[in-house]
Coordinates of C-alpha atoms in Angstrom, one line a residue:
Chain S
M1 CA 56.4 99.4 -18.3
A2 CA 53.1 96.9 -18.9
N3 CA 51.8 96.9 -22.5
S4 CA 48.4 98.7 -21.0
E5 CA 50.8 101.5 -19.6
V6 CA 52.3 101.7 -22.8
Q7 CA 49.0 102.3 -24.9
R8 CA 46.8 104.2 -22.0
I9 CA 50.3 106.9 -23.1
L10 CA 49.8 106.4 -26.8
L11 CA 45.8 106.7 -26.9
I12 CA 46.5 109.8 -24.7
T13 CA 49.3 110.9 -26.5
A14 CA 47.0 110.9 -29.4
I15 CA 44.0 112.0 -27.8
F16 CA 46.1 115.4 -26.7
L17 CA 47.5 115.9 -30.0
I18 CA 43.8 115.3 -32.2
A19 CA 43.1 119.4 -31.7
P20 CA 47.2 120.7 -33.1
V21 CA 46.2 117.5 -35.5
F22 CA 43.5 119.6 -36.6
I23 CA 44.3 123.3 -37.1
V24 CA 47.3 122.1 -38.7
I25 CA 44.7 120.3 -41.6
Y26 CA 42.6 123.2 -41.1
I27 CA 45.1 125.5 -41.9
F28 CA 46.8 123.8 -45.0
N29 CA 42.9 123.4 -46.7
Y30 CA 42.3 126.6 -46.1
N31 CA 45.7 128.0 -47.3
N32 CA 45.3 125.4 -50.3
R33 CA 41.8 127.7 -51.1
K34 CA 43.8 130.9 -50.7
K35 CA 46.4 129.6 -53.3
R36 CA 43.1 128.3 -55.6
H37 CA 41.7 131.2 -54.9
I38 CA 44.6 133.7 -56.1
L39 CA 45.1 131.8 -59.1
E40 CA 41.3 132.9 -59.8
K41 CA 41.4 136.2 -59.4
Q42 CA 45.1 136.2 -61.4
Q43 CA 43.1 134.0 -64.4
M44 CA 39.7 136.8 -64.5
Q45 CA 42.1 139.9 -64.4
L46 CA 43.9 137.8 -67.4
S47 CA 40.8 137.7 -69.0
F48 CA 39.0 140.8 -67.9
E49 CA 42.1 143.3 -69.0
S50 CA 41.8 141.0 -72.6
E51 CA 38.5 141.7 -72.5
L52 CA 39.2 145.1 -72.1
A53 CA 41.9 145.1 -75.1
K54 CA 39.4 143.8 -76.9
T55 CA 36.8 146.0 -76.2
Q56 CA 39.2 149.0 -76.6
L57 CA 40.3 147.1 -80.4
E58 CA 36.1 147.2 -81.7
V59 CA 35.3 151.0 -80.1
Q60 CA 37.9 151.8 -82.3
E61 CA 36.9 149.2 -84.6
Q62 CA 33.8 151.1 -85.0
T63 CA 34.9 154.4 -85.6
M64 CA 37.2 153.6 -87.8
Q65 CA 33.6 152.1 -89.6
T66 CA 31.8 155.1 -89.1
I67 CA 34.3 157.2 -90.1
G68 CA 35.1 155.0 -93.7
A69 CA 31.8 155.2 -94.1
E70 CA 31.2 159.2 -93.8
L71 CA 33.8 160.2 -95.3
H72 CA 32.7 157.8 -98.4
D73 CA 29.1 158.5 -98.6
N74 CA 28.6 161.9 -97.7
I75 CA 32.0 163.8 -97.3
G76 CA 33.2 162.6 -100.0
Q77 CA 30.3 162.9 -102.1
L78 CA 30.3 166.6 -100.8
L79 CA 34.1 167.3 -102.5
S80 CA 33.3 165.6 -105.3
L81 CA 30.4 167.3 -105.7
T82 CA 32.9 170.5 -104.4
S83 CA 35.1 169.9 -107.7
L84 CA 32.8 169.3 -110.3
T85 CA 31.3 172.6 -109.8
L86 CA 34.2 174.6 -109.5
S87 CA 35.6 172.5 -112.8
S88 CA 32.2 174.1 -114.6
V89 CA 33.0 177.5 -114.0
E90 CA 32.8 179.5 -116.8
L91 CA 34.7 182.5 -116.3
N92 CA 33.7 184.6 -118.3
N93 CA 30.2 184.7 -117.2
K94 CA 30.5 186.1 -114.4
A95 CA 27.3 186.0 -112.7
K96 CA 27.2 182.1 -113.3
A97 CA 30.5 181.6 -112.1
R98 CA 29.5 183.7 -109.0
Q99 CA 26.8 181.5 -108.2
K100 CA 29.1 178.1 -109.1
I101 CA 31.6 179.5 -106.2
D102 CA 29.2 180.8 -103.4
D103 CA 27.4 177.0 -104.2
S104 CA 30.8 175.6 -103.9
I105 CA 31.6 178.0 -100.6
D106 CA 28.8 176.2 -99.2
L107 CA 30.1 172.6 -99.8
T108 CA 33.3 173.3 -98.8
L109 CA 31.6 175.3 -95.5
R110 CA 29.4 171.4 -95.6
S111 CA 32.2 169.1 -95.6
I112 CA 34.2 170.7 -92.8
K113 CA 31.3 170.9 -90.9
E114 CA 30.7 167.0 -91.0
M115 CA 34.6 166.6 -91.4
R116 CA 34.1 168.4 -87.6
L117 CA 31.7 166.1 -86.6
L118 CA 34.2 163.1 -87.6
G119 CA 36.8 165.0 -85.0
H120 CA 34.4 164.4 -82.5
L121 CA 33.4 160.9 -83.2
L122 CA 37.3 160.4 -83.3
Q123 CA 37.7 162.0 -79.8
G124 CA 34.5 160.0 -78.2
D125 CA 37.3 157.0 -78.9
Q126 CA 39.9 159.3 -76.6
L127 CA 37.6 158.1 -73.5
V128 CA 40.3 158.8 -71.1
A129 CA 40.8 162.4 -71.9
V130 CA 36.6 163.4 -72.7
G131 CA 35.0 161.1 -70.4
L132 CA 31.8 159.2 -70.6
V133 CA 29.9 161.7 -70.6
E134 CA 30.8 163.9 -73.5
A135 CA 32.0 160.4 -75.7
I136 CA 27.8 159.6 -74.9
R137 CA 27.4 162.8 -76.3
Q138 CA 29.7 162.8 -79.0
L139 CA 27.9 159.5 -79.9
V140 CA 24.7 161.2 -79.7
S141 CA 25.3 163.9 -81.8
W142 CA 26.5 161.5 -84.3
M143 CA 23.4 159.6 -84.5
E144 CA 20.8 163.1 -84.5
R145 CA 23.4 164.2 -87.2
S146 CA 21.4 161.5 -90.1
G147 CA 17.7 163.0 -89.1
R148 CA 16.8 159.9 -88.4
F149 CA 16.0 160.5 -84.3
E150 CA 15.1 162.8 -82.1
I151 CA 17.7 161.9 -79.4
V152 CA 17.0 163.2 -75.5
Y153 CA 20.3 163.0 -73.5
T154 CA 20.4 163.7 -69.7
A155 CA 23.4 163.0 -67.3
G156 CA 24.0 162.9 -64.1
D157 CA 26.8 166.1 -63.0
E158 CA 28.2 163.3 -60.7
I159 CA 29.9 160.9 -63.1
A160 CA 32.0 163.3 -64.0
A161 CA 34.1 163.4 -60.4
N162 CA 34.4 159.2 -60.0
R163 CA 35.4 157.9 -63.0
N164 CA 36.4 154.7 -63.7
A165 CA 38.8 154.9 -67.7
D166 CA 38.5 150.1 -68.3
K167 CA 34.3 150.9 -67.2
D168 CA 34.2 153.6 -68.7
L169 CA 35.4 152.2 -72.2
I170 CA 33.4 148.8 -71.7
I171 CA 30.1 151.0 -71.0
F172 CA 31.0 152.9 -74.3
R173 CA 31.5 149.8 -75.9
I174 CA 27.6 148.9 -74.9
T175 CA 26.5 152.4 -75.7
Q176 CA 28.0 151.8 -79.2
E177 CA 26.2 148.5 -79.4
I178 CA 23.1 150.2 -78.4
F179 CA 23.2 151.9 -80.9
N180 CA 24.3 149.9 -83.5
N181 CA 20.9 147.5 -82.9
I182 CA 18.6 150.8 -82.3
I183 CA 19.9 151.8 -86.0
K184 CA 20.3 148.8 -87.8
H185 CA 17.1 146.7 -86.6
A186 CA 14.6 149.0 -84.4
A187 CA 13.1 151.6 -86.5
A188 CA 13.0 153.9 -83.9
T189 CA 12.4 157.7 -84.7
E190 CA 12.8 158.5 -80.6
I191 CA 15.7 157.5 -78.0
T192 CA 16.4 158.4 -74.6
I193 CA 19.5 157.5 -73.2
D194 CA 19.6 158.3 -69.1
L195 CA 23.4 157.9 -67.1
D196 CA 22.6 158.8 -63.8
Y197 CA 25.3 157.6 -60.4
A198 CA 23.8 157.1 -56.6
G199 CA 25.5 155.2 -54.0
G200 CA 28.2 153.9 -55.8
L201 CA 25.8 152.1 -59.0
L202 CA 26.2 153.7 -62.5
E203 CA 23.1 153.4 -64.7
L204 CA 23.1 153.4 -67.5
R205 CA 19.1 153.6 -69.8
I206 CA 18.1 153.4 -73.3
A207 CA 14.8 153.0 -74.4
D208 CA 13.8 153.4 -77.9
N209 CA 10.4 153.0 -79.8
G210 CA 10.8 151.0 -82.5
V211 CA 9.7 147.6 -83.1
G212 CA 10.5 146.0 -80.4
F213 CA 11.3 142.2 -80.4
V214 CA 11.0 139.2 -78.2
A215 CA 13.5 138.3 -76.1
D216 CA 13.7 134.8 -76.2
E217 CA 12.9 135.2 -80.1
A218 CA 16.2 136.7 -80.5
P219 CA 18.5 135.6 -83.1
L220 CA 21.8 134.5 -81.6
V221 CA 23.5 135.9 -84.6
G222 CA 22.8 140.0 -85.1
H223 CA 20.6 141.3 -82.7
G224 CA 21.4 138.2 -79.8
M225 CA 24.3 138.5 -80.3
G226 CA 24.4 142.3 -79.6
I227 CA 22.1 141.5 -76.4
Q228 CA 24.8 138.7 -75.4
N229 CA 27.3 140.6 -76.0
I230 CA 25.9 143.7 -73.9
R231 CA 25.3 141.5 -71.6
K232 CA 28.4 139.8 -70.5
R233 CA 30.8 142.9 -70.9
A234 CA 28.0 144.7 -67.8
G235 CA 29.1 141.1 -66.6
I236 CA 33.0 141.4 -67.2
I237 CA 32.5 144.7 -64.7
G238 CA 30.5 143.8 -61.8
G239 CA 27.0 144.4 -63.2
E240 CA 24.1 143.6 -65.2
A241 CA 22.1 143.9 -67.7
V242 CA 18.7 144.1 -68.0
I243 CA 16.6 144.3 -71.6
S244 CA 12.8 144.6 -71.6
S245 CA 11.0 144.8 -74.8
D246 CA 8.2 143.9 -76.6
K247 CA 7.1 143.6 -80.2
G248 CA 5.7 146.9 -81.5
A249 CA 6.7 148.0 -77.4
G250 CA 9.6 149.2 -78.0
T251 CA 12.7 148.1 -76.2
Q252 CA 14.6 149.4 -72.9
I253 CA 17.7 148.3 -72.2
I254 CA 19.1 149.2 -68.5
V255 CA 22.7 148.8 -67.8
S256 CA 24.0 148.9 -63.7
I257 CA 27.6 149.1 -62.7
P258 CA 29.2 148.9 -59.1
Y259 CA 30.8 152.3 -60.1
P260 CA 34.1 153.7 -60.1
Chain X
M1 CA 77.6 108.6 -19.8
P2 CA 74.5 107.0 -21.5
H3 CA 72.3 108.3 -19.2
Y4 CA 72.6 111.7 -20.1
F5 CA 70.8 110.5 -23.7
T6 CA 67.4 109.9 -23.0
V7 CA 64.8 110.8 -25.4
S8 CA 64.6 114.2 -24.5
T9 CA 68.3 115.1 -24.2
V10 CA 68.7 113.3 -27.5
S11 CA 66.4 115.0 -29.4
E12 CA 67.2 118.8 -28.1
L13 CA 71.0 118.0 -29.1
V14 CA 69.8 116.8 -32.8
C15 CA 67.8 120.2 -33.0
L16 CA 70.8 121.8 -32.1
L17 CA 73.1 120.8 -34.2
V18 CA 69.9 121.4 -36.7
S19 CA 70.4 125.1 -36.3
F20 CA 73.6 126.0 -37.1
C21 CA 72.4 125.8 -40.2
L22 CA 71.0 128.9 -38.8
V23 CA 74.5 130.8 -38.7
N24 CA 74.0 132.3 -42.0
D25 CA 70.8 133.9 -41.3
R26 CA 70.2 137.5 -42.2
S27 CA 67.7 137.9 -39.3
L28 CA 69.3 137.5 -35.4
V29 CA 66.1 136.1 -34.1
W30 CA 66.7 133.4 -36.0
R31 CA 70.0 132.9 -35.3
S32 CA 69.4 133.9 -31.8
L33 CA 67.5 130.3 -31.9
I34 CA 71.2 128.3 -31.4
L35 CA 71.1 130.1 -28.5
Y36 CA 68.1 129.5 -27.1
M37 CA 68.8 125.6 -28.1
L38 CA 72.5 125.6 -26.6
I39 CA 71.4 126.8 -23.4
T40 CA 67.8 124.6 -23.5
C41 CA 70.5 121.1 -24.0
L42 CA 73.1 122.8 -21.2
A43 CA 70.3 123.2 -18.3
E44 CA 68.9 119.4 -19.8
F45 CA 72.2 117.8 -19.0
S46 CA 73.0 119.7 -16.0
G47 CA 69.8 118.6 -14.7
V48 CA 70.5 115.3 -15.8
Y49 CA 73.7 114.9 -13.9
I50 CA 72.4 117.0 -10.8
E51 CA 70.0 114.3 -10.3
R52 CA 72.3 111.1 -10.9
T53 CA 73.9 113.2 -7.9
G54 CA 71.2 112.6 -5.6
S55 CA 69.7 116.5 -5.5
S56 CA 67.0 117.7 -6.7
N57 CA 67.2 119.7 -10.2
H58 CA 63.8 122.1 -10.2
W59 CA 66.1 125.1 -10.0
V60 CA 68.0 124.2 -13.0
Y61 CA 64.3 124.5 -14.7
N62 CA 63.5 127.5 -12.9
I63 CA 66.0 129.2 -14.1
L64 CA 65.5 127.3 -17.8
V65 CA 61.5 129.6 -17.9
I66 CA 63.3 132.6 -17.9
F67 CA 65.2 132.0 -21.1
D68 CA 62.1 129.7 -22.5
A69 CA 59.9 133.0 -22.1
G70 CA 62.6 135.7 -23.1
F71 CA 63.4 133.8 -26.2
M72 CA 59.4 132.1 -27.4
S73 CA 58.8 136.1 -26.4
L74 CA 61.6 136.8 -29.3
M75 CA 60.3 134.8 -31.9
F76 CA 57.1 135.4 -31.6
A77 CA 57.7 139.4 -31.6
H78 CA 59.2 139.1 -34.7
L79 CA 56.5 137.0 -36.4
F80 CA 53.6 139.2 -35.8
K81 CA 56.1 141.2 -36.6
R82 CA 54.8 141.3 -40.1
Y83 CA 51.1 141.9 -38.7
E84 CA 52.5 144.2 -36.6
K85 CA 51.0 142.7 -33.8
S86 CA 54.6 142.9 -31.8
R87 CA 52.9 144.5 -29.2
F88 CA 50.6 141.7 -28.0
I89 CA 53.7 140.1 -26.8
I90 CA 53.8 142.2 -24.1
V91 CA 50.6 141.6 -22.4
G92 CA 52.3 138.0 -21.9
L93 CA 55.8 139.2 -20.4
I94 CA 54.1 141.2 -17.8
L95 CA 52.3 138.3 -16.4
F96 CA 55.7 135.6 -16.9
I97 CA 57.2 138.4 -15.0
A98 CA 54.2 139.0 -12.1
L99 CA 53.7 135.0 -11.9
Y100 CA 57.8 134.3 -11.5
T101 CA 58.1 136.8 -8.9
Y102 CA 55.3 135.2 -6.8
Q103 CA 56.5 132.1 -7.2
L104 CA 60.3 133.0 -6.6
T105 CA 59.4 134.8 -3.3
T106 CA 56.6 132.9 -1.9
Q107 CA 58.1 128.9 -2.5
G108 CA 62.2 130.2 -3.4
L109 CA 63.7 128.7 -6.2
F110 CA 64.1 125.1 -5.1
E111 CA 61.2 124.5 -5.4
Y112 CA 59.5 123.4 -8.9
D113 CA 57.6 126.2 -10.7
N114 CA 54.8 124.6 -12.3
L115 CA 52.3 127.8 -11.6
T116 CA 54.2 129.6 -14.0
F117 CA 55.4 126.6 -16.3
A118 CA 51.7 125.5 -17.0
S119 CA 50.9 129.4 -17.5
M120 CA 52.9 130.6 -19.4
S121 CA 52.5 127.1 -22.1
V122 CA 48.5 128.3 -21.9
V123 CA 49.8 132.0 -23.0
Y124 CA 52.5 130.0 -25.9
V125 CA 49.4 127.8 -26.9
V126 CA 47.2 131.3 -27.4
Y127 CA 50.6 132.7 -29.0
C128 CA 50.6 129.5 -32.0
L129 CA 47.1 130.1 -32.5
Y130 CA 46.9 133.6 -32.7
Y131 CA 49.9 133.2 -35.3
Y132 CA 47.0 131.0 -37.1
L133 CA 45.0 133.4 -37.4
L134 CA 46.9 136.4 -38.9
L135 CA 48.2 133.1 -41.2
I136 CA 44.8 132.4 -42.4
R137 CA 43.4 136.8 -42.5
D138 CA 46.2 137.1 -43.9
E139 CA 45.6 138.0 -48.6
D140 CA 49.4 136.5 -49.1
Y141 CA 49.5 132.8 -50.3
A142 CA 52.7 132.0 -48.8
N143 CA 53.4 128.0 -49.3
I144 CA 53.4 126.9 -46.4
R145 CA 54.8 123.6 -46.4
Y146 CA 58.4 125.3 -46.5
S147 CA 57.9 127.8 -44.4
P148 CA 60.1 128.4 -40.9
A149 CA 57.8 130.1 -39.1
F150 CA 54.9 127.8 -39.4
W151 CA 56.4 125.0 -39.2
W152 CA 58.4 126.3 -35.6
V153 CA 55.1 127.3 -34.2
T154 CA 53.3 123.6 -35.2
G155 CA 56.6 122.1 -33.4
A156 CA 55.2 124.7 -30.0
V157 CA 51.9 124.0 -30.4
F158 CA 52.1 120.6 -30.2
F159 CA 54.3 121.2 -27.1
Y160 CA 52.6 123.5 -25.0
F161 CA 49.0 122.4 -26.3
G162 CA 50.0 119.0 -25.0
N163 CA 51.8 119.7 -22.2
T164 CA 48.8 122.4 -21.2
A165 CA 46.3 118.7 -21.7
C166 CA 48.4 117.1 -19.6
N167 CA 47.6 119.3 -16.5
L168 CA 44.6 120.0 -16.9
F169 CA 43.6 116.3 -16.9
A170 CA 45.7 115.3 -14.5
Y171 CA 43.5 113.7 -12.0
Q172 CA 42.6 111.5 -14.5
F173 CA 46.1 109.6 -14.3
G174 CA 45.4 108.5 -10.9
D175 CA 48.0 108.5 -7.9
Y176 CA 50.7 110.6 -8.1
K177 CA 53.4 108.4 -9.1
T178 CA 51.5 107.3 -11.8
Y179 CA 50.8 110.4 -13.1
Q180 CA 54.1 111.5 -13.0
R181 CA 55.3 108.0 -15.0
L182 CA 53.0 108.8 -17.8
S183 CA 53.6 112.4 -18.2
Y184 CA 57.5 111.9 -17.7
T185 CA 56.2 109.4 -21.2
I186 CA 54.5 112.0 -23.2
F187 CA 56.4 114.9 -22.4
K188 CA 59.2 112.2 -23.8
I189 CA 56.8 112.7 -27.3
L190 CA 56.1 115.9 -27.5
N191 CA 60.2 116.9 -26.9
V192 CA 60.0 114.2 -29.4
L193 CA 58.0 116.0 -31.7
Q194 CA 58.4 119.9 -31.2
Y195 CA 62.6 119.6 -31.7
G196 CA 61.7 117.2 -34.9
L197 CA 59.5 119.8 -36.1
W198 CA 62.0 122.8 -35.2
S199 CA 64.9 120.5 -37.3
Y200 CA 62.6 120.5 -40.3
S201 CA 61.6 124.0 -39.5
F202 CA 65.2 125.3 -39.4
I203 CA 66.3 123.3 -42.4
C204 CA 63.4 125.7 -44.4
K205 CA 64.8 128.5 -42.9
R206 CA 68.1 127.4 -44.8
W207 CA 66.6 126.5 -48.2
L208 CA 64.9 129.9 -48.7
I209 CA 68.8 131.5 -47.6
A210 CA 70.2 129.2 -50.2
K211 CA 67.5 130.4 -52.5
S212 CA 67.4 133.5 -52.3
N213 CA 70.5 133.2 -52.6
V214 CA 71.3 131.9 -55.8
S215 CA 67.7 133.9 -56.8
Y216 CA 70.3 137.5 -56.1

């Protein structure tokens, strides 16, 4: 066979094989991308789970701190006072004794009421059992109890029917974080909380009439850290947090999450 | 005797020998490829023998094309089964039966059935490309470097795509004699590629069996 013919054969064969070779190369590349994508997804799932565990711990820690403070500052005081009142009862003076026993009964009843509120707060920690709407309601009841805030809380009925326990936990933690910021920094007197679900999107709107802040000037500790956490947490579950505030104009935070 | 050992027959023979590593394979379809390779080798050697006696060997290849259609369809049906697309094969088989019957009744068994062979090559290329599409769409990751199915399909796509292209551009080769000479050599290269890749595919299958035995 002549050299030119061999070259021709090789050239024709090469041309015929170009298309399948390119297809195979493309599939290899695509498959490698698929592998990277699966690994990234697994990595994201792991970090999501770790964030979820962290959030669970934070929710519990926050609840425990509140309960600890309540027991020490409120219920502890009430019970000490009850004990003091009872120990000063003089059985010889029946009228005075009656008065002190009545006071003690009143103090005990107040303690029981406080304990019941604390119990509800603990229930809020058990999000899976009570659901997001109820858990936030417990949080609101506890906030109202202090008498410092006038709170309006509204929640749509559709949320209870569509539940996602993981997202509920993170949204609850975001709510706790926002409440913390209001208590510590906002000096607000009125708070409105609106929880809505429409078109596969859950929207949590919390607005206060507090001192507000300039978003860019929020320090990276305390207030600023809380805001960063809110944004980060909303992002983890595919949502976003829009924070609008100005000095003296209160703060409004809108958290939108694809749900369930 | 040396006349029997052409590039094509040697590559087929090597592939047949390698295919014996599928003897213990769990899949009947993969095991049946040993039989397919055996039939192919027998047909090729018979073809060489008949050619050497001075007779036309076209009828051998006209019979072989039936086994090609059967085993290729069986194998693709098996590969598509994972994606629940096996019914796709029926269209190809109906086309094959129609063309083959038509050719058989119009020109008989002793004339080379180029129409069926060329048409089925296109059908196999479509099967191969469809398999690639299903593979790409598959959400599960498979290491295709060691995937027997992938390399078997790749072997088939190289051969049948080359063959189809050869048929399409036959007029570019010049006169018929040049076409025959060129296409014969190109077929040798395509055969080596196909059976080389199929051999690798069988080896991968064997590795998978060994690996699954170890893991159990």
